[in-house]
Short mmCIF file of C-alpha atoms and ligand atoms in Angstrom, two decimals:
data_model
loop_
_atom_site.label_atom_id
_atom_site.label_comp_id
_atom_site.label_asym_id
_atom_site.label_seq_id
_atom_site.Cartn_x
_atom_site.Cartn_y
_atom_site.Cartn_z
CA UNK Y 1400 -33.23 62.32 -104.85
CA UNK Y 1401 -31.68 63.12 -108.22
CA UNK Y 1402 -27.97 63.65 -108.28
CA UNK Y 1403 -26.65 66.94 -109.63
CA UNK Y 1404 -25.66 66.68 -113.29
CA UNK Y 1405 -21.96 66.06 -113.66
CA UNK Y 1406 -19.74 68.24 -115.78
CA UNK Y 1407 -17.68 66.99 -118.64
CA UNK Y 1408 -13.93 67.34 -119.13
CA UNK Y 1409 -12.57 68.35 -122.53
CA UNK Y 1410 -8.93 67.59 -123.27
CA UNK Y 1411 -8.20 70.33 -125.73
CA UNK Y 1412 -5.06 70.82 -127.80
CA UNK Y 1413 -4.15 74.49 -128.11
CA UNK Y 1414 -1.67 73.97 -130.94
CA UNK Y 1415 2.00 74.88 -131.11
CA UNK Y 1416 1.84 78.58 -130.27
CA UNK Y 1417 0.40 80.56 -133.18
CA UNK Y 1418 -3.17 81.30 -132.04
CA UNK Y 1419 -4.31 80.92 -135.65
CA UNK Y 1420 -3.46 77.23 -135.38
CA UNK Y 1421 -6.03 76.55 -132.67
CA UNK Y 1422 -8.92 74.46 -133.97
CA UNK Y 1423 -12.46 75.79 -134.35
CA UNK Y 1424 -13.59 73.25 -131.75
CA UNK Y 1425 -10.93 74.45 -129.28
CA UNK Y 1426 -12.11 78.07 -129.59
CA UNK Y 1427 -15.73 77.02 -129.19
CA UNK Y 1428 -15.04 75.02 -126.03
CA UNK Y 1429 -12.84 77.74 -124.51
CA UNK Y 1430 -15.66 80.23 -125.09
CA UNK Y 1431 -18.18 78.11 -123.23
CA UNK Y 1432 -16.10 76.49 -120.42
CA UNK Y 1433 -16.90 77.04 -116.74
CA UNK Y 1434 -13.34 76.15 -115.79
CA UNK Y 1435 -10.14 76.15 -117.81
CA UNK Y 1436 -7.09 74.38 -116.44
CA UNK Y 1437 -4.16 75.25 -118.65
CA UNK Y 1438 -0.54 74.30 -119.10
CA UNK Y 1439 2.53 76.39 -119.70
CA UNK Y 1440 3.04 76.09 -123.45
CA UNK Y 1441 -0.27 77.40 -124.73
CA UNK Y 1442 -0.64 80.41 -127.04
CA UNK Y 1443 -0.65 83.62 -125.05
CA UNK Y 1444 -3.98 84.62 -126.59
CA UNK Y 1445 -5.60 81.21 -126.03
CA UNK Y 1446 -7.64 82.36 -123.05
CA UNK Y 1447 -8.82 85.67 -124.45
CA UNK Y 1448 -12.06 84.11 -125.68
CA UNK Y 1449 -12.93 82.64 -122.28
CA UNK Y 1450 -16.11 83.76 -120.52
CA UNK Y 1451 -15.53 86.68 -118.19
CA UNK Y 1452 -16.82 84.59 -115.28
CA UNK Y 1453 -14.90 81.43 -116.17
CA UNK Y 1454 -12.45 80.13 -113.59
CA UNK Y 1455 -8.95 79.99 -115.06
CA UNK Y 1456 -6.33 77.85 -113.35
CA UNK Y 1457 -2.69 77.57 -114.32
CA UNK Y 1458 -1.48 74.05 -113.59
CA UNK Y 1459 1.69 73.97 -115.67
CA UNK Y 1460 5.00 72.68 -114.51
CA UNK Y 1461 8.30 74.39 -114.90
CA UNK Y 1462 10.93 72.10 -116.38
CA UNK Y 1463 10.45 68.45 -115.48
CA UNK Y 1464 7.23 67.11 -114.03
CA UNK Y 1465 6.47 65.69 -110.62
CA UNK Y 1466 3.77 63.08 -110.38
CA UNK Y 1467 2.51 64.72 -107.19
CA UNK Y 1468 1.42 67.75 -109.26
CA UNK Y 1469 -0.21 65.39 -111.68
CA UNK Y 1470 -2.23 63.91 -108.84
CA UNK Y 1471 -3.40 67.38 -107.85
CA UNK Y 1472 -4.47 68.22 -111.38
CA UNK Y 1473 -6.49 65.05 -111.60
CA UNK Y 1474 -8.12 65.70 -108.22
CA UNK Y 1475 -8.98 69.25 -109.29
CA UNK Y 1476 -10.55 68.11 -112.57
CA UNK Y 1477 -12.63 65.51 -110.79
CA UNK Y 1478 -13.82 67.99 -108.19
CA UNK Y 1479 -14.95 70.52 -110.79
CA UNK Y 1480 -16.67 67.90 -112.94
CA UNK Y 1481 -18.46 66.45 -109.93
CA UNK Y 1482 -19.69 69.92 -109.01
CA UNK Y 1483 -21.38 70.08 -112.41
CA UNK Y 1484 -18.87 72.30 -114.17
CA UNK Y 1485 -17.60 71.86 -117.69
CA UNK Y 1486 -13.84 71.79 -117.62
CA UNK Y 1487 -11.47 72.51 -120.48
CA UNK Y 1488 -8.10 70.90 -119.84
CA UNK Y 1489 -6.01 72.98 -122.20
CA UNK Y 1490 -2.65 71.65 -123.31
CA UNK Y 1491 -0.03 72.82 -125.77
CA UNK Y 1492 0.04 71.08 -129.14
CA UNK Y 1493 -1.99 67.88 -129.10
CA UNK Y 1494 -3.25 66.67 -125.72
CA UNK Y 1495 -2.37 63.05 -126.45
CA UNK Y 1496 1.16 63.69 -127.70
CA UNK Y 1497 3.52 63.90 -124.71
CA UNK Y 1498 0.92 65.88 -122.87
CA UNK Y 1499 -0.03 63.33 -120.23
CA UNK Y 1500 -3.53 63.58 -121.63
CA UNK Y 1501 -3.81 59.82 -121.62
CA UNK Y 1502 -2.98 59.58 -117.93
CA UNK Y 1503 -5.51 62.23 -117.02
CA UNK Y 1504 -8.16 60.58 -119.18
CA UNK Y 1505 -7.54 57.26 -117.42
CA UNK Y 1506 -8.11 58.94 -114.07
CA UNK Y 1507 -11.43 60.32 -115.32
CA UNK Y 1508 -12.51 56.99 -116.75
CA UNK Y 1509 -11.70 55.32 -113.42
CA UNK Y 1510 -13.87 57.90 -111.68
CA UNK Y 1511 -16.67 57.52 -114.22
CA UNK Y 1512 -16.46 61.13 -115.48
CA UNK Y 1513 -17.29 61.74 -119.15
CA UNK Y 1514 -14.63 63.35 -121.31
CA UNK Y 1515 -13.94 64.39 -124.88
CA UNK Y 1516 -10.59 64.74 -126.64
CA UNK Y 1517 -9.99 67.59 -129.10
CA UNK Y 1518 -6.78 66.99 -131.04
CA UNK Y 1519 -4.42 69.83 -131.68
CA UNK Y 1520 -1.64 70.65 -134.10
CA UNK Y 1521 1.39 69.03 -132.52
CA UNK Y 1522 4.59 71.07 -132.11
CA UNK Y 1523 6.98 68.62 -133.73
CA UNK Y 1524 5.16 68.57 -137.04
CA UNK Y 1525 4.09 72.23 -136.94
CA UNK Y 1526 7.55 73.56 -136.09
CA UNK Y 1527 8.95 71.59 -139.02
CA UNK Y 1528 6.29 72.88 -141.40
CA UNK Y 1529 6.78 76.41 -140.19
CA UNK Y 1530 10.54 76.14 -140.79
CA UNK Y 1531 10.15 74.59 -144.26
CA UNK Y 1532 10.83 71.00 -143.15
CA UNK Y 1533 8.36 68.35 -144.31
CA UNK Y 1534 8.74 65.48 -141.84
CA UNK Y 1535 8.15 63.01 -144.67
CA UNK Y 1536 9.32 63.44 -148.25
CA UNK Y 1537 9.32 61.03 -151.14
CA UNK Y 1538 12.77 59.52 -151.49
CA UNK Y 1539 14.02 60.99 -148.20
CA UNK Y 1540 11.75 59.75 -145.45
CA UNK Y 1541 8.68 57.55 -145.52
CA UNK Y 1542 8.33 57.23 -141.76
CA UNK Y 1543 8.49 59.65 -138.85
CA UNK Y 1544 8.96 58.97 -135.15
CA UNK Y 1545 7.93 61.37 -132.39
CA UNK Y 1546 10.31 60.91 -129.47
CA UNK Y 1547 10.60 62.31 -125.97
CA UNK Y 1548 13.01 61.63 -123.16
CA UNK Y 1549 13.69 62.50 -119.54
CA UNK Y 1550 14.35 66.19 -118.96
CA UNK Y 1551 17.08 65.53 -116.45
CA UNK Y 1552 20.39 65.16 -118.31
CA UNK Y 1553 22.02 63.71 -115.19
CA UNK Y 1554 19.72 60.70 -115.30
CA UNK Y 1555 20.59 57.98 -117.71
CA UNK Y 1556 17.48 57.45 -119.75
CA UNK Y 1557 16.51 53.78 -119.85
CA UNK Y 1558 13.20 54.45 -121.54
CA UNK Y 1559 14.67 54.97 -124.99
CA UNK Y 1560 16.16 52.28 -127.16
CA UNK Y 1561 18.88 54.28 -128.89
CA UNK Y 1562 19.94 51.41 -131.11
CA UNK Y 1563 16.41 51.15 -132.46
CA UNK Y 1564 16.15 54.91 -132.87
CA UNK Y 1565 19.45 55.09 -134.71
CA UNK Y 1566 18.29 52.33 -137.05
CA UNK Y 1567 14.82 53.88 -137.54
CA UNK Y 1568 14.20 54.25 -141.30
CA UNK Y 1569 12.88 57.81 -141.27
CA UNK Y 1570 12.77 61.18 -139.58
CA UNK Y 1571 13.21 61.47 -135.82
CA UNK Y 1572 11.44 64.36 -134.11
CA UNK Y 1573 12.60 64.95 -130.53
CA UNK Y 1574 10.40 66.88 -128.11
CA UNK Y 1575 12.73 67.67 -125.28
CA UNK Y 1576 14.86 70.15 -123.46
CA UNK Y 1577 17.81 71.72 -125.20
CA UNK Y 1578 20.11 70.65 -122.35
CA UNK Y 1579 19.96 67.15 -123.81
CA UNK Y 1580 21.21 67.93 -127.28
CA UNK Y 1581 24.78 66.89 -126.70
CA UNK Y 1582 23.80 63.54 -125.27
CA UNK Y 1583 21.18 62.99 -127.95
CA UNK Y 1584 23.73 63.43 -130.72
CA UNK Y 1585 26.37 61.32 -128.98
CA UNK Y 1586 23.92 58.48 -128.38
CA UNK Y 1587 22.69 58.39 -131.97
CA UNK Y 1588 26.23 58.44 -133.36
CA UNK Y 1589 27.36 55.73 -130.93
CA UNK Y 1590 24.40 53.62 -132.02
CA UNK Y 1591 25.40 53.91 -135.67
CA UNK Y 1592 23.68 56.99 -137.15
CA UNK Y 1593 26.04 58.92 -139.41
CA UNK Y 1594 27.80 61.93 -137.81
CA UNK Y 1595 27.03 63.84 -141.03
CA UNK Y 1596 23.27 63.29 -140.69
CA UNK Y 1597 21.53 66.68 -141.06
CA UNK Y 1598 19.71 68.03 -138.02
CA UNK Y 1599 17.48 71.07 -137.42
CA UNK Y 1600 16.52 72.68 -134.14
CA UNK Y 1601 13.39 74.78 -134.37
CA UNK Y 1602 12.87 77.09 -131.40
CA UNK Y 1603 9.47 78.63 -130.68
CA UNK Y 1604 8.00 77.09 -133.80
CA UNK Y 1605 5.08 78.99 -135.40
CA UNK Y 1606 5.60 81.97 -133.07
CA UNK Y 1607 6.86 85.34 -134.28
CA UNK Y 1608 10.25 84.63 -132.67
CA UNK Y 1609 10.69 81.27 -134.43
CA UNK Y 1610 14.33 80.46 -135.19
CA UNK Y 1611 15.86 77.53 -137.05
CA UNK Y 1612 19.37 76.22 -136.52
CA UNK Y 1613 20.77 73.76 -139.04
CA UNK Y 1614 23.62 71.42 -138.13
CA UNK Y 1615 24.72 67.81 -138.36
CA UNK Y 1616 24.77 65.24 -135.56
CA UNK Y 1617 28.51 65.88 -135.23
CA UNK Y 1618 28.20 69.68 -134.96
CA UNK Y 1619 24.82 69.88 -133.19
CA UNK Y 1620 26.04 70.40 -129.62
CA UNK Y 1621 28.62 73.06 -130.47
CA UNK Y 1622 26.34 75.03 -132.80
CA UNK Y 1623 23.42 74.92 -130.37
CA UNK Y 1624 25.68 76.25 -127.64
CA UNK Y 1625 27.09 78.99 -129.82
CA UNK Y 1626 23.60 80.07 -130.95
CA UNK Y 1627 22.31 79.88 -127.36
CA UNK Y 1628 19.39 77.67 -128.29
CA UNK Y 1629 16.56 77.93 -125.76
CA UNK Y 1630 13.42 75.95 -125.09
CA UNK Y 1631 10.80 75.32 -126.26
CA UNK Y 1632 12.39 73.67 -129.23
CA UNK Y 1633 12.10 70.51 -131.26
CA UNK Y 1634 15.07 68.75 -132.77
CA UNK Y 1635 14.50 67.06 -136.10
CA UNK Y 1636 17.00 64.47 -137.30
CA UNK Y 1637 17.12 63.26 -140.88
CA UNK Y 1638 17.80 64.29 -144.48
CA UNK Y 1639 14.46 66.15 -144.72
CA UNK Y 1640 15.91 68.88 -142.50
CA UNK Y 1641 18.24 69.95 -145.32
CA UNK Y 1642 15.11 70.96 -147.30
CA UNK Y 1643 14.76 73.94 -144.97
CA UNK Y 1644 17.47 75.64 -147.02
CA UNK Y 1645 15.12 75.66 -150.00
CA UNK Y 1646 11.73 75.63 -148.37
CA UNK Y 1647 12.03 78.09 -145.45
CA UNK Y 1648 9.11 80.39 -146.23
CA UNK Y 1649 8.53 82.71 -143.31
CA UNK Y 1650 9.70 86.25 -143.73
CA UNK Y 1651 10.93 87.75 -140.51
CA UNK Y 1652 8.08 90.07 -139.51
CA UNK Y 1653 9.08 93.71 -139.02
CA UNK Y 1654 8.48 93.76 -135.27
CA UNK Y 1655 9.87 90.29 -134.50
CA UNK Y 1656 11.67 90.25 -131.19
CA UNK Y 1657 10.20 93.59 -130.06
CA UNK Y 1658 8.03 93.96 -127.00
CA UNK Y 1659 5.34 96.62 -127.23
CA UNK Y 1660 3.22 97.74 -124.29
CA UNK Y 1661 -0.33 98.82 -125.13
CA UNK Y 1662 -1.77 101.17 -122.51
CA UNK Y 1663 -5.30 101.62 -123.87
CA UNK Y 1664 -8.32 100.58 -121.87
CA UNK Y 1665 -8.78 96.83 -122.35
CA UNK Y 1666 -12.05 97.24 -124.23
CA UNK Y 1667 -10.30 99.35 -126.86
CA UNK Y 1668 -6.91 97.63 -126.88
CA UNK Y 1669 -7.58 94.55 -128.99
CA UNK Y 1670 -7.44 96.01 -132.49
CA UNK Y 1671 -4.11 97.71 -131.78
CA UNK Y 1672 -2.73 94.61 -130.06
CA UNK Y 1673 -3.81 92.30 -132.85
CA UNK Y 1674 -2.22 94.44 -135.52
CA UNK Y 1675 1.04 94.68 -133.59
CA UNK Y 1676 1.10 90.92 -133.05
CA UNK Y 1677 0.49 90.30 -136.72
CA UNK Y 1678 3.66 92.32 -137.33
CA UNK Y 1679 5.56 89.98 -135.03
CA UNK Y 1680 5.66 92.04 -131.85
CA UNK Y 1681 5.25 90.56 -128.41
CA UNK Y 1682 2.38 92.64 -127.07
CA UNK Y 1683 1.71 93.22 -123.39
CA UNK Y 1684 -1.51 95.00 -122.52
CA UNK Y 1685 -1.13 97.25 -119.48
CA UNK Y 1686 -4.40 99.14 -119.30
CA UNK Y 1687 -4.11 101.85 -116.67
CA UNK Y 1688 -7.72 102.88 -117.00
CA UNK Y 1689 -11.12 101.76 -118.13
CA UNK Y 1690 -14.28 103.47 -119.18
CA UNK Y 1691 -17.51 103.27 -117.23
CA UNK Y 1692 -20.76 104.25 -118.89
CA UNK Y 1693 -22.89 106.86 -117.18
CA UNK Y 1694 -26.64 106.60 -116.87
CA UNK Y 1695 -27.68 109.64 -118.89
CA UNK Y 1696 -30.87 111.20 -120.14
CA UNK Y 1697 -30.76 111.70 -123.88
CA UNK Y 1698 -31.80 115.18 -124.96
CA UNK Y 1699 -34.23 115.49 -127.88
CA UNK Y 1700 -31.87 114.87 -130.79
CA UNK Y 1701 -34.02 116.73 -133.30
CA UNK Y 1702 -33.36 119.98 -131.40
CA UNK Y 1703 -29.75 120.04 -132.64
CA UNK Y 1704 -28.28 120.75 -136.03
CA UNK Y 1705 -24.79 119.38 -135.32
CA UNK Y 1706 -23.62 116.33 -133.38
CA UNK Y 1707 -19.92 116.06 -132.46
CA UNK Y 1708 -18.37 112.76 -131.45
CA UNK Y 1709 -14.84 112.57 -130.09
CA UNK Y 1710 -14.25 108.83 -129.58
CA UNK Y 1711 -15.36 105.45 -130.90
CA UNK Y 1712 -16.38 104.59 -127.35
CA UNK Y 1713 -18.66 107.66 -127.33
CA UNK Y 1714 -20.28 106.45 -130.55
CA UNK Y 1715 -20.96 103.00 -129.10
CA UNK Y 1716 -22.44 104.39 -125.92
CA UNK Y 1717 -24.57 106.97 -127.73
CA UNK Y 1718 -26.10 104.25 -129.87
CA UNK Y 1719 -26.61 102.08 -126.78
CA UNK Y 1720 -28.50 104.89 -125.04
CA UNK Y 1721 -30.48 105.56 -128.22
CA UNK Y 1722 -31.27 101.85 -128.55
CA UNK Y 1723 -32.68 101.78 -125.03
CA UNK Y 1724 -35.19 104.38 -126.14
CA UNK Y 1725 -36.04 102.51 -129.30
CA UNK Y 1726 -34.12 104.97 -131.47
CA UNK Y 1727 -31.80 104.18 -134.34
CA UNK Y 1728 -29.73 106.05 -136.93
CA UNK Y 1729 -32.85 107.63 -138.42
CA UNK Y 1730 -33.21 109.93 -135.42
CA UNK Y 1731 -29.94 111.59 -136.53
CA UNK Y 1732 -31.30 112.21 -140.03
CA UNK Y 1733 -31.66 115.96 -139.61
CA UNK Y 1734 -28.26 116.55 -138.00
CA UNK Y 1735 -24.86 117.08 -139.43
CA UNK Y 1736 -22.43 114.67 -137.75
CA UNK Y 1737 -18.79 115.48 -137.05
CA UNK Y 1738 -16.22 112.84 -135.98
CA UNK Y 1739 -12.87 113.80 -134.48
CA UNK Y 1740 -10.95 111.18 -136.45
CA UNK Y 1741 -11.07 108.07 -138.59
CA UNK Y 1742 -11.61 105.66 -135.67
CA UNK Y 1743 -14.68 107.58 -134.55
CA UNK Y 1744 -15.88 107.85 -138.15
CA UNK Y 1745 -15.49 104.09 -138.60
CA UNK Y 1746 -17.56 103.44 -135.47
CA UNK Y 1747 -20.27 105.76 -136.87
CA UNK Y 1748 -20.14 103.99 -140.19
CA UNK Y 1749 -20.82 100.69 -138.39
CA UNK Y 1750 -24.07 102.27 -137.19
CA UNK Y 1751 -25.08 103.43 -140.65
CA UNK Y 1752 -23.88 107.04 -140.40
CA UNK Y 1753 -21.34 108.59 -142.74
CA UNK Y 1754 -19.75 111.47 -140.86
CA UNK Y 1755 -20.13 114.82 -142.63
CA UNK Y 1756 -16.97 116.27 -141.13
CA UNK Y 1757 -13.75 114.37 -140.32
CA UNK Y 1758 -10.75 116.67 -139.84
CA UNK Y 1759 -7.32 115.88 -141.23
CA UNK Y 1760 -5.85 116.47 -137.77
CA UNK Y 1761 -7.64 114.25 -135.23
CA UNK Y 1762 -7.64 116.71 -132.34
CA UNK Y 1763 -10.25 119.15 -131.05
CA UNK Y 1764 -8.46 122.05 -132.75
CA UNK Y 1765 -8.52 120.19 -136.06
CA UNK Y 1766 -12.23 119.55 -135.71
CA UNK Y 1767 -12.87 123.24 -135.00
CA UNK Y 1768 -10.89 124.21 -138.09
CA UNK Y 1769 -12.82 121.77 -140.24
CA UNK Y 1770 -16.11 123.03 -138.83
CA UNK Y 1771 -15.11 126.62 -139.50
CA UNK Y 1772 -15.22 125.80 -143.20
CA UNK Y 1773 -18.84 124.72 -142.93
CA UNK Y 1774 -22.06 126.57 -142.23
CA UNK Y 1775 -22.05 127.92 -138.65
CA UNK Y 1776 -23.96 125.52 -136.39
CA UNK Y 1777 -26.72 126.90 -134.15
CA UNK Y 1778 -27.30 124.16 -131.60
CA UNK Y 1779 -24.57 121.59 -131.05
CA UNK Y 1780 -24.63 118.37 -129.09
CA UNK Y 1781 -21.17 117.15 -128.03
CA UNK Y 1782 -21.29 113.51 -126.92
CA UNK Y 1783 -18.09 112.47 -125.17
CA UNK Y 1784 -16.22 111.45 -121.99
CA UNK Y 1785 -16.97 113.32 -118.78
CA UNK Y 1786 -13.37 114.44 -118.30
CA UNK Y 1787 -12.62 115.58 -121.86
CA UNK Y 1788 -10.85 118.80 -122.79
CA UNK Y 1789 -13.00 121.90 -123.25
CA UNK Y 1790 -11.26 123.22 -126.38
CA UNK Y 1791 -14.03 122.05 -128.67
CA UNK Y 1792 -16.79 123.51 -126.55
CA UNK Y 1793 -15.09 126.87 -126.13
CA UNK Y 1794 -14.41 127.05 -129.86
CA UNK Y 1795 -18.03 126.31 -130.70
CA UNK Y 1796 -19.28 128.86 -128.17
CA UNK Y 1797 -16.90 131.42 -129.65
CA UNK Y 1798 -18.58 130.83 -133.01
CA UNK Y 1799 -21.90 131.73 -131.41
CA UNK Y 1800 -23.30 128.23 -131.15
CA UNK Y 1801 -25.38 126.97 -128.28
CA UNK Y 1802 -23.61 123.87 -126.94
CA UNK Y 1803 -24.91 121.00 -124.87
CA UNK Y 1804 -22.49 118.37 -123.54
CA UNK Y 1805 -23.65 114.78 -123.16
CA UNK Y 1806 -21.13 113.12 -120.82
CA UNK Y 1807 -21.55 109.48 -121.74
CA UNK Y 1808 -18.79 107.92 -119.68
CA UNK Y 1809 -16.14 108.34 -117.06
CA UNK Y 1810 -12.59 107.16 -117.37
CA UNK Y 1811 -11.28 105.59 -114.18
CA UNK Y 1812 -7.94 104.19 -113.07
CA UNK Y 1813 -7.26 100.47 -113.29
CA UNK Y 1814 -4.30 98.93 -111.45
CA UNK Y 1815 -1.58 97.60 -113.75
CA UNK Y 1816 -0.76 93.96 -113.05
CA UNK Y 1817 2.70 92.49 -112.43
CA UNK Y 1818 3.18 91.40 -116.06
CA UNK Y 1819 2.35 94.91 -117.23
CA UNK Y 1820 4.73 96.47 -114.72
CA UNK Y 1821 7.58 94.14 -115.69
CA UNK Y 1822 7.01 94.78 -119.40
CA UNK Y 1823 6.96 98.56 -118.92
CA UNK Y 1824 10.35 98.45 -117.25
CA UNK Y 1825 11.95 96.61 -120.14
CA UNK Y 1826 9.80 96.93 -123.29
CA UNK Y 1827 11.14 98.21 -126.60
CA UNK Y 1828 8.08 100.42 -127.04
CA UNK Y 1829 5.20 101.78 -125.03
CA UNK Y 1830 2.26 103.22 -126.95
CA UNK Y 1831 0.03 106.07 -125.79
CA UNK Y 1832 -3.23 106.66 -127.61
CA UNK Y 1833 -4.69 109.53 -125.57
CA UNK Y 1834 -3.79 112.12 -122.98
CA UNK Y 1835 -5.84 110.21 -120.43
CA UNK Y 1836 -3.86 107.00 -120.96
CA UNK Y 1837 -0.73 109.08 -120.29
CA UNK Y 1838 -2.09 110.50 -117.06
CA UNK Y 1839 -3.44 107.23 -115.75
CA UNK Y 1840 -0.36 105.22 -116.67
CA UNK Y 1841 2.28 107.63 -115.42
CA UNK Y 1842 0.45 107.94 -112.11
CA UNK Y 1843 1.23 104.26 -111.53
CA UNK Y 1844 4.43 103.44 -113.40
CA UNK Y 1845 7.19 104.87 -115.54
CA UNK Y 1846 8.65 103.37 -118.69
CA UNK Y 1847 12.20 102.01 -118.35
CA UNK Y 1848 15.21 103.89 -119.74
CA UNK Y 1849 15.50 101.86 -122.94
CA UNK Y 1850 11.80 101.97 -123.72
CA UNK Y 1851 10.82 104.18 -126.65
CA UNK Y 1852 7.66 106.18 -126.14
CA UNK Y 1853 5.21 106.32 -129.02
CA UNK Y 1854 2.49 108.98 -129.02
CA UNK Y 1855 -0.57 109.06 -131.27
CA UNK Y 1856 -0.47 112.82 -131.71
CA UNK Y 1857 0.26 116.30 -130.36
CA UNK Y 1858 -2.26 116.34 -127.51
CA UNK Y 1859 -0.95 113.03 -126.19
CA UNK Y 1860 2.63 114.25 -126.65
CA UNK Y 1861 1.84 117.41 -124.64
CA UNK Y 1862 0.45 115.28 -121.82
CA UNK Y 1863 3.71 113.28 -121.87
CA UNK Y 1864 5.88 116.38 -121.80
CA UNK Y 1865 3.84 117.76 -118.91
CA UNK Y 1866 5.13 114.73 -116.97
CA UNK Y 1867 8.72 115.14 -118.21
CA UNK Y 1868 8.55 112.40 -120.84
CA UNK Y 1869 9.58 113.42 -124.32
CA UNK Y 1870 7.98 111.06 -126.86
CA UNK Y 1871 10.52 109.38 -129.14
CA UNK Y 1872 7.96 108.84 -131.87
CA UNK Y 1873 4.84 110.83 -132.74
CA UNK Y 1874 2.36 109.53 -135.31
CA UNK Y 1875 1.78 111.73 -138.32
CA UNK Y 1876 -1.75 110.40 -138.75
CA UNK Y 1877 -3.46 110.49 -135.40
CA UNK Y 1878 -5.19 107.14 -135.48
CA UNK Y 1879 -4.25 103.54 -134.78
CA UNK Y 1880 -2.99 102.85 -138.30
CA UNK Y 1881 -0.91 106.03 -138.15
CA UNK Y 1882 0.52 105.04 -134.78
CA UNK Y 1883 1.49 101.60 -136.07
CA UNK Y 1884 3.09 103.09 -139.19
CA UNK Y 1885 5.20 105.42 -137.06
CA UNK Y 1886 6.26 102.63 -134.72
CA UNK Y 1887 7.20 100.32 -137.60
CA UNK Y 1888 9.18 103.10 -139.30
CA UNK Y 1889 11.04 103.70 -136.07
CA UNK Y 1890 11.78 99.98 -135.59
CA UNK Y 1891 12.97 99.64 -139.18
CA UNK Y 1892 15.18 102.72 -138.87
CA UNK Y 1893 18.22 103.43 -136.81
CA UNK Y 1894 16.65 101.99 -133.68
CA UNK Y 1895 16.54 98.44 -135.02
N1 LIG L 1943 1.53 68.12 -126.37
C1 LIG L 1943 2.56 68.92 -126.97
C2 LIG L 1943 3.95 68.52 -126.53
C3 LIG L 1943 4.21 68.71 -125.07
S1 LIG L 1943 5.86 68.32 -124.60
C4 LIG L 1943 2.44 68.86 -128.48
O1 LIG L 1943 1.71 68.02 -129.02
O2 LIG L 1943 3.05 69.68 -129.16
C5 LIG L 1943 6.63 69.92 -124.64
C6 LIG L 1943 7.67 69.96 -125.73
O3 LIG L 1943 7.05 70.29 -126.96
C7 LIG L 1943 8.69 71.04 -125.54
O4 LIG L 1943 9.73 70.62 -124.67
C8 LIG L 1943 9.20 71.24 -126.94
O5 LIG L 1943 10.11 70.23 -127.30
C9 LIG L 1943 7.94 71.03 -127.74
N2 LIG L 1943 7.29 72.30 -128.10
C10 LIG L 1943 6.13 72.80 -127.65
N3 LIG L 1943 5.85 73.96 -128.27
C11 LIG L 1943 6.85 74.19 -129.15
C12 LIG L 1943 7.13 75.21 -130.11
N4 LIG L 1943 6.30 76.23 -130.28
N5 LIG L 1943 8.24 75.10 -130.85
C13 LIG L 1943 9.09 74.07 -130.70
N6 LIG L 1943 8.87 73.09 -129.80
C14 LIG L 1943 7.78 73.12 -129.05
#
């Protein structure tokens, strides 16, 4: 009887926090894993590339670690691997730098399970680089030590030789809780390091909220307290830290420190979320709805002289339905094509169609106005969501056109999870990109009192007002770029 093939365990470093600092190999393994067991300090987007059917397990520890948990993690990894699953053991930074990766690998070796180690960018070095601190520098430091210590400040740490650390001829990089800073400085000074030795604390290195605090060993504790330094942070000791004054290179991004809730359906949210994150925002996706394609019969496209599309999703689904029948862009050759806005036009462009009509105002009324300036259509196909507004159809009928509606999808409610709910109550901004997102979201939750409401345009704003919410910001251009511009202008203005 042949045994079932065993899975393999991959110890993968997820880097210090910026998702762009994950390795190509890490992304590849995350995308193919059956199971991902992840720790606390991994980039928030690290799991977004996981397979939809992958099993994701959070096994992180808050604060200090208990070896009992460690035992459980090892047991879990072994069980999955023995059941034939490929397991990614995802850890912050590098898995073999203070990540207990070595211990877990020993347990696998003892059990005869194959594993692979994928190094990651370690926080101590990355946080320095990101703050303008080279951990080595000719003439200043030709050695660097990575150091960790017990998290419990009450316990006297016997594992570190402070005399040796104080005498170390180079940069010291401490990975540990900020509660220990006072003791760390006192110990190094007592062991002979100069009280005037420059020190830097880098909090949330490589993340949009990164902050650097410069001090000396003598002033470290007081300054850290005054600045309310919070974990995760690394503390770098040595003359190289003074270089941060000249080499700090990150510009504070415009939305740093702001939380923005994105309420679009998950399938459509990513481009908005990515652009907000790139501007430094903390983005929480709270989709209150999703779209479900309908099984539809395509009418004979050649019978129409105008095709109207009112969403990028509609474009995708139309081409899917066409593809099923072996059709491509050529079957739209005889039709004029109208797109409600730039997002819809871009989706058409991706399928080889340049829209003939794109109104300046991305609403049904705007589309009607733009169409009024063109030759009157005779037979119009409107491909769109089942529950869309009828303004477009009525307007076309009023112009004497024959109109057929192709309802490609339904929009249905999706429950908002606890993270989304918490963010809504306290976010700086909540964005609404359609009247349906307004309806679906407000039926489940309401934004908190300090949260500024951003609307993509007049139709969305009307839907908000209908529910007694006056938008604080309305985009002038009714597309994603316009929405982001309006939000950024608001954040940069008096509401900073
Ligand atoms: N394996 C990880 C380290 C795990 S120990 C690595 O190679 O980076 C956890 C410690 O790493 C934290 O207490 C903190 O000191 C440090 N750390 C992790 N992420 C950090 C970040 N983004 N900025 C600063 N320090 C960080």
